[in-house]
C-alpha positions as a printed Julia matrix, in Angstrom:
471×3 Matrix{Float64}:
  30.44    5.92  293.77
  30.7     6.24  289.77
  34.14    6.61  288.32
  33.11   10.2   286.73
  31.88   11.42  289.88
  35.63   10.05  291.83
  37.7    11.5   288.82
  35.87   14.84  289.29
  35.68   15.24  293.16
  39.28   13.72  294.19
  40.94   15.93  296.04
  44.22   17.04  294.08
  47.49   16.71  295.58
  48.3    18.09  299.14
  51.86   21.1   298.56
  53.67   18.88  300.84
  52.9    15.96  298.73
  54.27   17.58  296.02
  57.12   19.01  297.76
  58.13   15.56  298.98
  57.43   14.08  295.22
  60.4    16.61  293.95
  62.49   16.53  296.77
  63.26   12.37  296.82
  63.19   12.91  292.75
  65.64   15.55  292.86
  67.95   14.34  296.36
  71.13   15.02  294.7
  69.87   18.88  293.99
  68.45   19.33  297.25
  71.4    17.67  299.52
  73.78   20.32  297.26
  71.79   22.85  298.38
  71.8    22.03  302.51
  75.42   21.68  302.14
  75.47   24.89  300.87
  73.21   26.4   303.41
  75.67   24.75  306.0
  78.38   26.43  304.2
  76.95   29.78  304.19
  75.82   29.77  307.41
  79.3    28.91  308.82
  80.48   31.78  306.94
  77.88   33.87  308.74
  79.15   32.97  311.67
  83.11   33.23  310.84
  82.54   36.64  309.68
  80.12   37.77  312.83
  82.38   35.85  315.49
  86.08   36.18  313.72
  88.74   33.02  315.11
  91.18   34.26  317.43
  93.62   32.3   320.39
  91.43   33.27  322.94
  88.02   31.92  321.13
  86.15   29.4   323.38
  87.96   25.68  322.71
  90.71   27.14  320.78
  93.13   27.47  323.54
  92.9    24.0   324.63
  93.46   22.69  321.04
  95.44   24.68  318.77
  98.86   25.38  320.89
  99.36   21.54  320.7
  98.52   21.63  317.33
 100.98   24.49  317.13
 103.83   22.47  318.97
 103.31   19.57  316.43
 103.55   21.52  313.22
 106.54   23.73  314.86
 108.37   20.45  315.68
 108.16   20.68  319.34
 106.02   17.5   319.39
 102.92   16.58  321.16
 103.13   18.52  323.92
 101.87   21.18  325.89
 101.61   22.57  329.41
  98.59   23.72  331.13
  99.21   24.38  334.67
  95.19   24.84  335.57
  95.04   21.35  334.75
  97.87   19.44  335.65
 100.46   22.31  338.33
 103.67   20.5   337.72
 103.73   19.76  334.25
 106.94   22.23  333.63
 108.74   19.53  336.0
 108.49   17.49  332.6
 110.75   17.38  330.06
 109.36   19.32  326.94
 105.52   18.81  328.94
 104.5    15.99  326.74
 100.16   15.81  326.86
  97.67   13.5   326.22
  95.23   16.07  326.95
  93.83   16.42  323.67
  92.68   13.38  321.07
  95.0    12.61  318.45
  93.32   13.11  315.38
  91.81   16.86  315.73
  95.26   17.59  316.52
  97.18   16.38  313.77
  94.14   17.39  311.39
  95.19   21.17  312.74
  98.64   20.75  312.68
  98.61   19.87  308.85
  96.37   22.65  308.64
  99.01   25.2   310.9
 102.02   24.11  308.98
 100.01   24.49  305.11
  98.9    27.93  305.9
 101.64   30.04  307.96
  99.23   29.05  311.25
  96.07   30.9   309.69
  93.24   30.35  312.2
  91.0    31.51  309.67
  92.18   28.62  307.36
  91.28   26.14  310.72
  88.12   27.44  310.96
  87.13   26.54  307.03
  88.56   23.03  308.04
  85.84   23.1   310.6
  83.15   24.38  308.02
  84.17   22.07  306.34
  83.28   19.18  308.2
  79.89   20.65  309.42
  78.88   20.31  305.79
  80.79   17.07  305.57
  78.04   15.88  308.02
  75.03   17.41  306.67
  75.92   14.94  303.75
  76.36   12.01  306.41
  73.38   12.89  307.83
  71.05   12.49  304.84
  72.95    9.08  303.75
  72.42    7.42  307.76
  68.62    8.93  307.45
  67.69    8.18  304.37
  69.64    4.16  305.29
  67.36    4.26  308.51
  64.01    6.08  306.94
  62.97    7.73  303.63
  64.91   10.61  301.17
  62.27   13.18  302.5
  63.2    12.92  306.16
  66.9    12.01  305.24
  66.5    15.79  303.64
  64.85   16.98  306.6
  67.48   16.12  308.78
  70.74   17.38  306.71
  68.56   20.81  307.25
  68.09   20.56  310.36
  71.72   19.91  311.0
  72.89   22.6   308.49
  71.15   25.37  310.61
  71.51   23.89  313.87
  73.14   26.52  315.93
  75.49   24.92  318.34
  76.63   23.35  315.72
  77.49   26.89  313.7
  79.27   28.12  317.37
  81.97   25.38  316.77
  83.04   26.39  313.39
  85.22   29.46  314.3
  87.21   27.29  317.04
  89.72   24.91  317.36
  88.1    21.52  319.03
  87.79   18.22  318.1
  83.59   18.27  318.27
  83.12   18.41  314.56
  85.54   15.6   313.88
  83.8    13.78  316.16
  80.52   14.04  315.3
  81.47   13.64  311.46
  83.39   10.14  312.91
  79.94    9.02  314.89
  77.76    9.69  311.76
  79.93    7.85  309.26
  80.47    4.67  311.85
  76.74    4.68  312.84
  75.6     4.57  309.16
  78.25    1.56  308.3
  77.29   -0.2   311.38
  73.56    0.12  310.12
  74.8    -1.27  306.62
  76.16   -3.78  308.43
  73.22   -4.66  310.25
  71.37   -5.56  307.23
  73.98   -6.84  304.94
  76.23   -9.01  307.27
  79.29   -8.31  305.37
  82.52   -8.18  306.92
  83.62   -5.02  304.8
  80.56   -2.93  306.74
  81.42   -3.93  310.17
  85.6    -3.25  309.75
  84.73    0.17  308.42
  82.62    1.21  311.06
  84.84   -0.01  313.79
  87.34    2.04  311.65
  85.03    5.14  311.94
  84.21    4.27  315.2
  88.05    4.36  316.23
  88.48    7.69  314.98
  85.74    9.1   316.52
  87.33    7.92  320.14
  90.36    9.65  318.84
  88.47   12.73  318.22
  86.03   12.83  321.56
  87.28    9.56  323.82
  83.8     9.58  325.13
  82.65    7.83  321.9
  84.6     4.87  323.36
  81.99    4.01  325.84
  79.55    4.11  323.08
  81.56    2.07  320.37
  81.4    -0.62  323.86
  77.96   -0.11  324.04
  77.09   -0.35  319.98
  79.12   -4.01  320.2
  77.35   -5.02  323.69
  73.83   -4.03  322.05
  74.67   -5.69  318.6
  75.54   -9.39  320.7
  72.38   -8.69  322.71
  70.34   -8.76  319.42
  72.26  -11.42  317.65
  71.95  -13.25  320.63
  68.07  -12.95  320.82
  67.38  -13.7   317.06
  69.84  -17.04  317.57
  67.07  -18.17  320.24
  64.31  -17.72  317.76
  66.1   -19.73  315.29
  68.26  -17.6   313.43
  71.83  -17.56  312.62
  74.59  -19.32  314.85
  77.45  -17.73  316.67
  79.58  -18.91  314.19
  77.8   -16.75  312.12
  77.33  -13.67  313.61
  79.94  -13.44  316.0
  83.19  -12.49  313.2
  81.69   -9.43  312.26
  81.13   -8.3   315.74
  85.09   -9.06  316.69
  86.3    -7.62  313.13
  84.21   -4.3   314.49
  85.59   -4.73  317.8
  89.51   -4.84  316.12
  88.53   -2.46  313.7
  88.17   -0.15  316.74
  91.5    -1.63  318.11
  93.57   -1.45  315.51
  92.39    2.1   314.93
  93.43    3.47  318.53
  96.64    1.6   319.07
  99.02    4.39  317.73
  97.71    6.37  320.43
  97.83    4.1   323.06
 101.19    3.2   322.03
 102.15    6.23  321.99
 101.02    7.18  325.28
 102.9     3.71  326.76
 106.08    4.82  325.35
 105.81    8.1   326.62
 104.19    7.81  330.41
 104.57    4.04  330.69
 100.64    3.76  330.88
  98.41    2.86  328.34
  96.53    5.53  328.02
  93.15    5.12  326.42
  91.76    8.46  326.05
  92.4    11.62  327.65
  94.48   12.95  330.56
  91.77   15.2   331.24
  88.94   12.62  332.48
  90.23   12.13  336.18
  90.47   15.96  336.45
  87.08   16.7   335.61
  85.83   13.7   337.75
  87.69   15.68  340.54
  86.52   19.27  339.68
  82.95   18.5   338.78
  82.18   15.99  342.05
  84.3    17.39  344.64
  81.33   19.63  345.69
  79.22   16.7   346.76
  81.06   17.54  350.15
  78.75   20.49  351.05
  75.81   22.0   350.93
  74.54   23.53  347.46
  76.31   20.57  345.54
  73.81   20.56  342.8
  75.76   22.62  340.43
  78.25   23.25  337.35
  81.71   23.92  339.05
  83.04   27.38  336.58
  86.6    27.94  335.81
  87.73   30.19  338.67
  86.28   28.04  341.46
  88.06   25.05  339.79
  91.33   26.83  340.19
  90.88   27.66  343.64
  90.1    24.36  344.69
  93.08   22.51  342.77
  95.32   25.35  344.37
  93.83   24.2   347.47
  94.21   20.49  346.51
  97.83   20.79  346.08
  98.46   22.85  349.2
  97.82   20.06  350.92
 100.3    18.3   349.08
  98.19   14.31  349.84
 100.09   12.08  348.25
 101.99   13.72  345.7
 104.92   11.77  343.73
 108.03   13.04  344.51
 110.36   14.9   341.44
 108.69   15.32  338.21
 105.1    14.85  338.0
 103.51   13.78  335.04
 100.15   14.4   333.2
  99.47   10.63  334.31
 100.58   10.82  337.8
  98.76   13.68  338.18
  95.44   12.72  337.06
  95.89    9.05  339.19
  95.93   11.75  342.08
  92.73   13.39  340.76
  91.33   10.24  340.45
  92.12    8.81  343.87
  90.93   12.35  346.01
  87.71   12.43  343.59
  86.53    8.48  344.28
  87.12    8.64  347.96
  84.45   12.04  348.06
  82.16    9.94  345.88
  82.41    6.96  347.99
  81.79    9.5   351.08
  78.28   10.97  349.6
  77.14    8.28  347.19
  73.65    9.69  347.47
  74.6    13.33  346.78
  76.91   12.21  343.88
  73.71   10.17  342.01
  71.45   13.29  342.53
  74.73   15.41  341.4
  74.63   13.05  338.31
  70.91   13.29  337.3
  70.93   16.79  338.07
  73.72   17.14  335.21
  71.28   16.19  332.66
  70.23   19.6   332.39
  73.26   21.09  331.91
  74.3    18.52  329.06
  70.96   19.01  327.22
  70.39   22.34  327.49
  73.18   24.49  329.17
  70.97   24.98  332.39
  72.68   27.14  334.55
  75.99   26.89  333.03
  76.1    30.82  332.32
  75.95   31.73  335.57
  78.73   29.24  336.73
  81.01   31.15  334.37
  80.13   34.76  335.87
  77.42   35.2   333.18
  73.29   35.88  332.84
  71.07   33.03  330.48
  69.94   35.48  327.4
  67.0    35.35  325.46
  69.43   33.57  323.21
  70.08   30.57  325.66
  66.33   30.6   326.4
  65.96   29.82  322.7
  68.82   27.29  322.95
  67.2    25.3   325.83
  63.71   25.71  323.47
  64.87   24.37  320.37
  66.71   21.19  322.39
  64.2    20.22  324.47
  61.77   20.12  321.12
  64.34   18.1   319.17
  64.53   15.59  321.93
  60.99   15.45  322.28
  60.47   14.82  318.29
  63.45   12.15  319.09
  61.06   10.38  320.95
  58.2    10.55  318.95
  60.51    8.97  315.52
  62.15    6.52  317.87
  59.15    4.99  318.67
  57.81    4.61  315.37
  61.24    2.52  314.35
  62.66    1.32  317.29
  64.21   -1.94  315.87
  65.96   -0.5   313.27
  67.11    3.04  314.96
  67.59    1.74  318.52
  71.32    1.8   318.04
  71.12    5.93  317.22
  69.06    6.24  320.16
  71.26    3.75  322.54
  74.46    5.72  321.25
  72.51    9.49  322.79
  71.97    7.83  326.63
  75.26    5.94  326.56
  77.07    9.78  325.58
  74.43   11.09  328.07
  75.16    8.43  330.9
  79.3     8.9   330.41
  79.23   12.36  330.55
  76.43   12.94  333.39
  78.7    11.15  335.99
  81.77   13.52  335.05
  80.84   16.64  333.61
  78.09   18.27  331.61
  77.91   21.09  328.99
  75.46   21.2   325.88
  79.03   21.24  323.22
  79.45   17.74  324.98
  76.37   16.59  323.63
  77.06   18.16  320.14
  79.1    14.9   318.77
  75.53   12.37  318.86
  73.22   15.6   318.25
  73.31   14.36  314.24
  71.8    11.08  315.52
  69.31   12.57  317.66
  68.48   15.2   314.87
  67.87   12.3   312.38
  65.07   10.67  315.25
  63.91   13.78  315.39
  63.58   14.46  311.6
  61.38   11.08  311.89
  59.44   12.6   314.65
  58.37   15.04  311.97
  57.86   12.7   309.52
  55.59   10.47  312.0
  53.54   13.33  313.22
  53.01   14.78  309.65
  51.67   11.8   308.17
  49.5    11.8   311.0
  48.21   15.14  309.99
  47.92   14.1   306.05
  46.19   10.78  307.45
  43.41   12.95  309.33
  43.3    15.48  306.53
  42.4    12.95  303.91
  39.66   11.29  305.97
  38.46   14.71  306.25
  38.34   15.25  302.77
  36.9    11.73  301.59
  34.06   12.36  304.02
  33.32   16.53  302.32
  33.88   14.24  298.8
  31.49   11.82  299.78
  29.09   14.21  301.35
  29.04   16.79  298.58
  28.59   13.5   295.82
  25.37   12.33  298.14
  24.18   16.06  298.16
  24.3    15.78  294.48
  23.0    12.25  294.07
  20.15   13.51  296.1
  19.12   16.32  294.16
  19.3    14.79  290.88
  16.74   11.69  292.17
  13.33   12.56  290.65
  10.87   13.26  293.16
């Protein structure tokens, strides 16, 4: 085909060619702006659902935080958790992680114990992470989907529900980003510097959500795997790859020993993460004993059955009982029912995926009816796990540890407990695959759209050709 006739027929530039041309020339502009839709659409929801003591996680967070600031200490005393924990001198907890609670302590003792000022500490950090976001995206893919995704997390509506409470979600998922994008600088670079400050990251995300622990393991376990493969195909020696991985490994050490220290000094156990696990491993499984086990267990029928539990009084220490003691007695009475219905508990376990993803069920557990709201809920997650899969399988080698970080926070909390806020710490990592997903399936579209075009361009230059031949 001539030049003339290319210059004149070529199509001109697609909108969302152009779009994406401005957007990764102008990503400082455009990652202001999603911070500032985050920001305004936090406000939306402080002003529509107002912070109080009674709103959803706030109870179970901000009276410790209270206690703290007040100089009562770290403690706290919830007897539909733990019955006999007024038997303890001043009720010390390990409930709650360590660093959402000191975070809202500060925050308590700054402003005369405004709620209003903890929930712009939790606006806050949702825009905090609409900016970690774009950095780990644009690290793992390109400025367009990096933008993509900070959008996506800016709007994304469970997300917006945590902002007027009290929890330690948002610090959390802020932690996760930050040590998942170091840990994929560190990936690449092989510098010591990367790999301590993720593990640092890393160490305050399990003192935020102790879940992230089992992922942190996993990240380290998946990292060896790799290193360990590319040594057979002749790359670098252990001597070579393996300081990082135990400088990561301390980093996330060094990072929760206060804590655990803590915790040793004041129960005389080391405790890792939270108080809390073994009684949720009790009040989630125990129904595995009879029929219609495939459930979420709601507040009120948890109380009955712990009332019930200590009625029959199996085991209990004698005197004071502590938040430890107590949950080794949770623990105990909840393995022996597992190792009872081991069948029932697996189903009980896969059934629970549901729940995490997308809330199934969990209204009515609580005394409630699924809205046309929740319907959308359970919509909108199942498509942003679906365009998960799609980006994850376009770049699988360099986002598999986003993607192995998801199941293992999936996995941990299936065999305990499930509610969608659970998932809501990784949900920035499976946003980001899913920002891909729409990256991968657009270019598909452009790809089909410009064959289409070429072929009308060729056709209508042959229509041409053929009517200026002489005859």
């Amino acid at each position: 085909m001539p030049a003339t006739a290319q210059a004149t027929l070529s199509p001109p530039r697609l909108p969302q060619q152009r779009l994406a041309h401005w957007l990764a020339a102008h990503q400082a502009l455009a990652l202001a702006t999603l911070a500032l839709l985050a920001m305004t659409a936090g406000i939306g929801r402080i002003v529509t659902h107002p912070p109080a003591p009674t709103s959803e996680e706030t109870p179970a967070w901000w009276p410790i935080s209270l206690n703290v600031a007040e100089g009562r200490g770290y403690t706290a005393c919830y007897e539909n958790y733990f019955p006999f924990c007024s038997t303890t001198a001043d009720s010390p907890t390990a409930m709650r992680e360590p660093v959402p609670v000191l975070l809202f302590a500060a925050v308590a003792a700054l402003t005369r114990e405004s709620l209003l000022a903890a929930s712009l500490v939790e606006l806050a950090l949702h825009a905090a992470i609409v900016v970690a976001v774009f950095f780990l995206a644009r690290e793992l893919f390109d400025p367009t989907v990096a933008l993509v995704a900070a959008g996506l997390w800016a709007i994304y509506p469970p997300a917006l529900k945590m902002v007027p409470q009290v929890s330690g979600d948002l610090t959390a998922a802020l932690m996760m980003t930050a040590g998942m994008y170091w840990l994929v600088r560190a990936r690449r670079s092989g510098q010591l510097a990367h790999w301590l400050v993720s593990g640092l990251c890393w160490g305050l995300a399990v003192l935020s959500r102790s879940a992230a622990l089992a992922v942190a393991g996993a990240l380290a376990a998946g990292i060896v795997v790799e290193k360990a493969a590319a040594m057979r195909r002749g790359g670098p020696g252990v001597r070579q790859w393996a300081p990082p991985i135990v400088g990561f490994v301390l980093a996330i050490s060094l990072a929760m020993s206060p804590w655990v220290i803590r915790n040793e000094l004041v129960f005389h156990s080391p405790v890792l993460t939270s108080t809390l696990t073994a009684y949720n491993l009790y009040r989630h499984n125990h129904v595995v004993a009879s029929d219609g086990y495939l459930r979420i267990v709601g507040s009120a029928e948890a109380q009955t059955e712990v009332t019930r539990l200590m009625g029959q009084a199996v085991n209990l220490p004698q005197g004071t009982v502590d938040e430890v003691q107590m949950s080794a007695v949770y623990q105990r009475e909840a393995l022996q029912i597992i190792k009872a219905y081991p069948v029932r508990y697996l189903a009980l376990s896969a059934y629970r995926f549901l729940p995490l993803w997308f809330d199934w069920q969990v209204a009515e557990a609580y005394g409630r009816h699924t809205t046309r709201w929740d319907a959308v809920i359970m919509a909108l997650q199942a498509s942003l796990l679906a365009l998960a899969l799609t980006g994850l399988a376009n770049g699988w080698r360099q986002s598999w540890p986003l993607a192995l970080a998801v199941v293992a926070t999936s996995a941990e909390y299936m065999v305990i407990i499930s509610l969608l806020r659970y998932i809501v710490p990784v949900m920035p990592l499976v946003i980001i695959l899913s920002a891909a997903g729409m990256g991968r399936i657009a270019g598909a579209w452009r790809a089909r759209k410009t064959v289409a075009q070429a072929h009308n361009v060729t056709a209508v230059y042959n229509t041409r050709h053929d009517e200026a031949a002489p005859t």
